[in-house]
């Protein structure tokens, strides 16, 4: 067995197609198919079921895929660790970020990191906090910036609290509450809301606050795309609770403090198990170099 064969299996599994997998691996399809057939003959099992229209993993292929990914990651990490021991930080940095980070400028930090370590390939993924948290714990991401309700800490990862931000009511200039200096949650009871999808940590911040106040509200628009949410507000179709530091400065938008409103806590999180040299370098860049001695762990 060869690592290149492992790469071909992973590519076919992820692309679901031999032609696309071959293009991704920069080889002709016949060569890729031949190598996978050689691997199947060596293993004595079929890894893929092939038809004229689709390619699917067999049960043996599914089991092999997980081990193949582990082997490829281990090989990559071995090279990265060897380079780090010689004083050269290489490899990749996979960063996850929620759409509403306010405690740190992610773009500015990544620019500074790229200038300091141009040989490291940076990959950025946006998503919800629960999705990013799971990806970090699974090893699919190196670092993530999360936003969680104040009563919820990150789980399954190491983390550092970056700060808290109160949620404010965001309305259009045309809204009946637009001239209010401050409001209470009960003032929003009859409003139509735009919010994050139900069950996400970003949604829980608001849901828990309204439930604690025994207030029912209508969430008509659900979206992870905050630009869409802001556009709905701007057209006076909904109101929303958003972190105060995130709300865009726009003449059509109004931010109103909520005296009994919730807050959102932000965290940087990373894998508890053997973080890569690139991860350590990034954490050091954002002034968290002492994290190995002062990190938190939530199983």
mmCIF file of N, CA and C in Angstrom, residues 38-99:
data_model
loop_
_atom_site.group_PDB
_atom_site.id
_atom_site.type_symbol
_atom_site.label_atom_id
_atom_site.label_comp_id
_atom_site.label_asym_id
_atom_site.label_seq_id
_atom_site.Cartn_x
_atom_site.Cartn_y
_atom_site.Cartn_z
ATOM 1 N N UNK A 38 -5.440 -1.892 -8.043
ATOM 2 C CA UNK A 38 -4.303 -2.571 -7.420
ATOM 3 C C UNK A 38 -4.479 -2.662 -5.912
ATOM 4 N N UNK A 39 -4.942 -1.556 -5.307
ATOM 5 C CA UNK A 39 -5.149 -1.536 -3.855
ATOM 6 C C UNK A 39 -6.243 -2.512 -3.458
ATOM 7 N N UNK A 40 -7.329 -2.555 -4.215
ATOM 8 C CA UNK A 40 -8.423 -3.491 -3.922
ATOM 9 C C UNK A 40 -7.935 -4.938 -4.033
ATOM 10 N N UNK A 41 -7.117 -5.217 -5.046
ATOM 11 C CA UNK A 41 -6.596 -6.578 -5.201
ATOM 12 C C UNK A 41 -5.691 -6.941 -4.023
ATOM 13 N N UNK A 42 -4.883 -5.980 -3.576
ATOM 14 C CA UNK A 42 -3.992 -6.238 -2.448
ATOM 15 C C UNK A 42 -4.781 -6.480 -1.161
ATOM 16 N N UNK A 43 -5.854 -5.702 -0.967
ATOM 17 C CA UNK A 43 -6.670 -5.834 0.244
ATOM 18 C C UNK A 43 -7.609 -7.028 0.174
ATOM 19 N N UNK A 44 -7.964 -7.429 -1.047
ATOM 20 C CA UNK A 44 -8.909 -8.525 -1.217
ATOM 21 C C UNK A 44 -10.355 -8.124 -1.007
ATOM 22 N N UNK A 45 -10.645 -6.831 -1.115
ATOM 23 C CA UNK A 45 -12.021 -6.335 -0.955
ATOM 24 C C UNK A 45 -12.281 -5.235 -1.977
ATOM 25 N N UNK A 46 -13.539 -5.006 -2.271
ATOM 26 C CA UNK A 46 -13.919 -3.877 -3.116
ATOM 27 C C UNK A 46 -14.134 -2.648 -2.240
ATOM 28 N N UNK A 47 -13.543 -1.539 -2.646
ATOM 29 C CA UNK A 47 -13.721 -0.292 -1.900
ATOM 30 C C UNK A 47 -14.863 0.545 -2.441
ATOM 31 N N UNK A 48 -15.164 0.370 -3.730
ATOM 32 C CA UNK A 48 -16.211 1.164 -4.373
ATOM 33 C C UNK A 48 -17.133 0.267 -5.194
ATOM 34 N N UNK A 49 -18.423 0.631 -5.160
ATOM 35 C CA UNK A 49 -19.386 0.079 -6.105
ATOM 36 C C UNK A 49 -19.506 1.059 -7.246
ATOM 37 N N UNK A 50 -19.262 0.603 -8.466
ATOM 38 C CA UNK A 50 -19.249 1.484 -9.619
ATOM 39 C C UNK A 50 -20.435 1.166 -10.523
ATOM 40 N N UNK A 51 -21.140 2.189 -10.949
ATOM 41 C CA UNK A 51 -22.164 2.066 -11.985
ATOM 42 C C UNK A 51 -21.845 3.111 -13.054
ATOM 43 N N UNK A 52 -22.660 3.155 -14.083
ATOM 44 C CA UNK A 52 -22.416 4.119 -15.159
ATOM 45 C C UNK A 52 -22.687 5.541 -14.700
ATOM 46 N N UNK A 53 -23.428 5.700 -13.622
ATOM 47 C CA UNK A 53 -23.826 7.040 -13.180
ATOM 48 C C UNK A 53 -23.212 7.478 -11.864
ATOM 49 N N UNK A 54 -22.848 6.542 -11.027
ATOM 50 C CA UNK A 54 -22.380 6.953 -9.708
ATOM 51 C C UNK A 54 -21.341 5.989 -9.157
ATOM 52 N N UNK A 55 -20.611 6.488 -8.173
ATOM 53 C CA UNK A 55 -19.613 5.700 -7.458
ATOM 54 C C UNK A 55 -19.923 5.829 -5.972
ATOM 55 N N UNK A 56 -20.040 4.680 -5.294
ATOM 56 C CA UNK A 56 -20.354 4.697 -3.866
ATOM 57 C C UNK A 56 -19.381 3.802 -3.113
ATOM 58 N N UNK A 57 -19.069 4.194 -1.896
ATOM 59 C CA UNK A 57 -18.237 3.371 -1.037
ATOM 60 C C UNK A 57 -18.973 2.102 -0.625
ATOM 61 N N UNK A 58 -18.258 0.984 -0.598
ATOM 62 C CA UNK A 58 -18.791 -0.222 0.014
ATOM 63 C C UNK A 58 -18.606 -0.114 1.529
ATOM 64 N N UNK A 59 -19.100 -1.096 2.258
ATOM 65 C CA UNK A 59 -18.881 -1.103 3.712
ATOM 66 C C UNK A 59 -17.386 -1.163 4.019
ATOM 67 N N UNK A 60 -16.663 -1.964 3.239
ATOM 68 C CA UNK A 60 -15.209 -2.038 3.428
ATOM 69 C C UNK A 60 -14.554 -0.711 3.072
ATOM 70 N N UNK A 61 -15.066 -0.064 2.034
ATOM 71 C CA UNK A 61 -14.523 1.229 1.624
ATOM 72 C C UNK A 61 -14.733 2.290 2.679
ATOM 73 N N UNK A 62 -15.895 2.285 3.318
ATOM 74 C CA UNK A 62 -16.178 3.252 4.380
ATOM 75 C C UNK A 62 -15.212 3.081 5.541
ATOM 76 N N UNK A 63 -14.963 1.817 5.905
ATOM 77 C CA UNK A 63 -14.020 1.553 6.993
ATOM 78 C C UNK A 63 -12.604 1.966 6.590
ATOM 79 N N UNK A 64 -12.236 1.684 5.353
ATOM 80 C CA UNK A 64 -10.885 2.022 4.886
ATOM 81 C C UNK A 64 -10.692 3.525 4.792
ATOM 82 N N UNK A 65 -11.741 4.249 4.389
ATOM 83 C CA UNK A 65 -11.638 5.692 4.202
ATOM 84 C C UNK A 65 -11.220 6.398 5.483
ATOM 85 N N UNK A 66 -11.839 6.023 6.596
ATOM 86 C CA UNK A 66 -11.506 6.664 7.872
ATOM 87 C C UNK A 66 -10.037 6.444 8.220
ATOM 88 N N UNK A 67 -9.551 5.216 8.041
ATOM 89 C CA UNK A 67 -8.153 4.918 8.347
ATOM 90 C C UNK A 67 -7.215 5.608 7.358
ATOM 91 N N UNK A 68 -7.635 5.716 6.097
ATOM 92 C CA UNK A 68 -6.809 6.377 5.083
ATOM 93 C C UNK A 68 -6.630 7.850 5.422
ATOM 94 N N UNK A 69 -7.701 8.500 5.825
ATOM 95 C CA UNK A 69 -7.599 9.907 6.221
ATOM 96 C C UNK A 69 -6.663 10.064 7.416
ATOM 97 N N UNK A 70 -6.780 9.166 8.378
ATOM 98 C CA UNK A 70 -5.911 9.221 9.554
ATOM 99 C C UNK A 70 -4.452 9.059 9.153
ATOM 100 N N UNK A 71 -4.190 8.130 8.238
ATOM 101 C CA UNK A 71 -2.815 7.890 7.791
ATOM 102 C C UNK A 71 -2.259 9.099 7.048
ATOM 103 N N UNK A 72 -3.069 9.706 6.198
ATOM 104 C CA UNK A 72 -2.619 10.881 5.452
ATOM 105 C C UNK A 72 -2.350 12.058 6.390
ATOM 106 N N UNK A 73 -3.235 12.235 7.375
ATOM 107 C CA UNK A 73 -3.021 13.315 8.351
ATOM 108 C C UNK A 73 -1.763 13.076 9.169
ATOM 109 N N UNK A 74 -1.532 11.806 9.532
ATOM 110 C CA UNK A 74 -0.334 11.479 10.311
ATOM 111 C C UNK A 74 0.931 11.729 9.498
ATOM 112 N N UNK A 75 0.892 11.389 8.208
ATOM 113 C CA UNK A 75 2.059 11.613 7.349
ATOM 114 C C UNK A 75 2.340 13.104 7.200
ATOM 115 N N UNK A 76 1.267 13.882 7.017
ATOM 116 C CA UNK A 76 1.434 15.332 6.898
ATOM 117 C C UNK A 76 1.976 15.918 8.190
ATOM 118 N N UNK A 77 1.446 15.451 9.326
ATOM 119 C CA UNK A 77 1.892 15.975 10.618
ATOM 120 C C UNK A 77 3.347 15.610 10.882
ATOM 121 N N UNK A 78 3.766 14.416 10.451
ATOM 122 C CA UNK A 78 5.165 14.010 10.643
ATOM 123 C C UNK A 78 6.098 14.970 9.928
ATOM 124 N N UNK A 79 5.744 15.356 8.711
ATOM 125 C CA UNK A 79 6.576 16.290 7.953
ATOM 126 C C UNK A 79 6.582 17.667 8.604
ATOM 127 N N UNK A 80 5.404 18.094 9.073
ATOM 128 C CA UNK A 80 5.285 19.407 9.716
ATOM 129 C C UNK A 80 6.103 19.446 11.005
ATOM 130 N N UNK A 81 6.026 18.394 11.819
ATOM 131 C CA UNK A 81 6.764 18.361 13.082
ATOM 132 C C UNK A 81 8.272 18.325 12.849
ATOM 133 N N UNK A 82 8.676 17.608 11.814
ATOM 134 C CA UNK A 82 10.107 17.549 11.510
ATOM 135 C C UNK A 82 10.630 18.926 11.115
ATOM 136 N N UNK A 83 9.842 19.637 10.291
ATOM 137 C CA UNK A 83 10.236 20.989 9.892
ATOM 138 C C UNK A 83 10.264 21.929 11.090
ATOM 139 N N UNK A 84 9.262 21.794 11.991
ATOM 140 C CA UNK A 84 9.201 22.660 13.175
ATOM 141 C C UNK A 84 10.411 22.431 14.081
ATOM 142 N N UNK A 85 10.846 21.180 14.176
ATOM 143 C CA UNK A 85 12.011 20.874 15.004
ATOM 144 C C UNK A 85 13.262 21.544 14.468
ATOM 145 N N UNK A 86 13.264 21.801 13.159
ATOM 146 C CA UNK A 86 14.397 22.490 12.533
ATOM 147 C C UNK A 86 14.187 24.000 12.474
ATOM 148 N N UNK A 87 13.108 24.468 13.118
ATOM 149 C CA UNK A 87 12.850 25.901 13.175
ATOM 150 C C UNK A 87 12.022 26.440 12.035
ATOM 151 N N UNK A 88 11.385 25.558 11.249
ATOM 152 C CA UNK A 88 10.572 25.995 10.114
ATOM 153 C C UNK A 88 9.121 25.563 10.332
ATOM 154 N N UNK A 89 8.223 26.523 10.456
ATOM 155 C CA UNK A 89 6.800 26.203 10.636
ATOM 156 C C UNK A 89 6.167 26.116 9.253
ATOM 157 N N UNK A 90 5.642 24.939 8.918
ATOM 158 C CA UNK A 90 5.030 24.712 7.619
ATOM 159 C C UNK A 90 3.655 24.087 7.811
ATOM 160 N N UNK A 91 3.071 23.624 6.722
ATOM 161 C CA UNK A 91 1.786 22.953 6.798
ATOM 162 C C UNK A 91 0.636 23.892 6.527
ATOM 163 N N UNK A 92 -0.447 23.711 7.251
ATOM 164 C CA UNK A 92 -1.649 24.497 7.023
ATOM 165 C C UNK A 92 -2.276 24.895 8.350
ATOM 166 N N UNK A 93 -3.062 25.937 8.292
ATOM 167 C CA UNK A 93 -3.826 26.395 9.452
ATOM 168 C C UNK A 93 -5.280 26.479 9.029
ATOM 169 N N UNK A 94 -6.129 25.661 9.637
ATOM 170 C CA UNK A 94 -7.551 25.617 9.306
ATOM 171 C C UNK A 94 -8.320 26.359 10.399
ATOM 172 N N UNK A 95 -8.931 27.458 10.029
ATOM 173 C CA UNK A 95 -9.589 28.347 10.986
ATOM 174 C C UNK A 95 -11.087 28.374 10.724
ATOM 175 N N UNK A 96 -11.867 28.213 11.781
ATOM 176 C CA UNK A 96 -13.320 28.323 11.686
ATOM 177 C C UNK A 96 -13.787 29.596 12.373
ATOM 178 N N UNK A 97 -14.802 30.226 11.829
ATOM 179 C CA UNK A 97 -15.256 31.507 12.378
ATOM 180 C C UNK A 97 -16.768 31.638 12.236
ATOM 181 N N UNK A 98 -17.402 32.147 13.275
ATOM 182 C CA UNK A 98 -18.824 32.481 13.179
ATOM 183 C C UNK A 98 -18.968 33.795 12.408
ATOM 184 N N UNK A 99 -20.146 34.088 11.864
ATOM 185 C CA UNK A 99 -20.297 35.312 11.061
ATOM 186 C C UNK A 99 -20.219 36.598 11.866
#
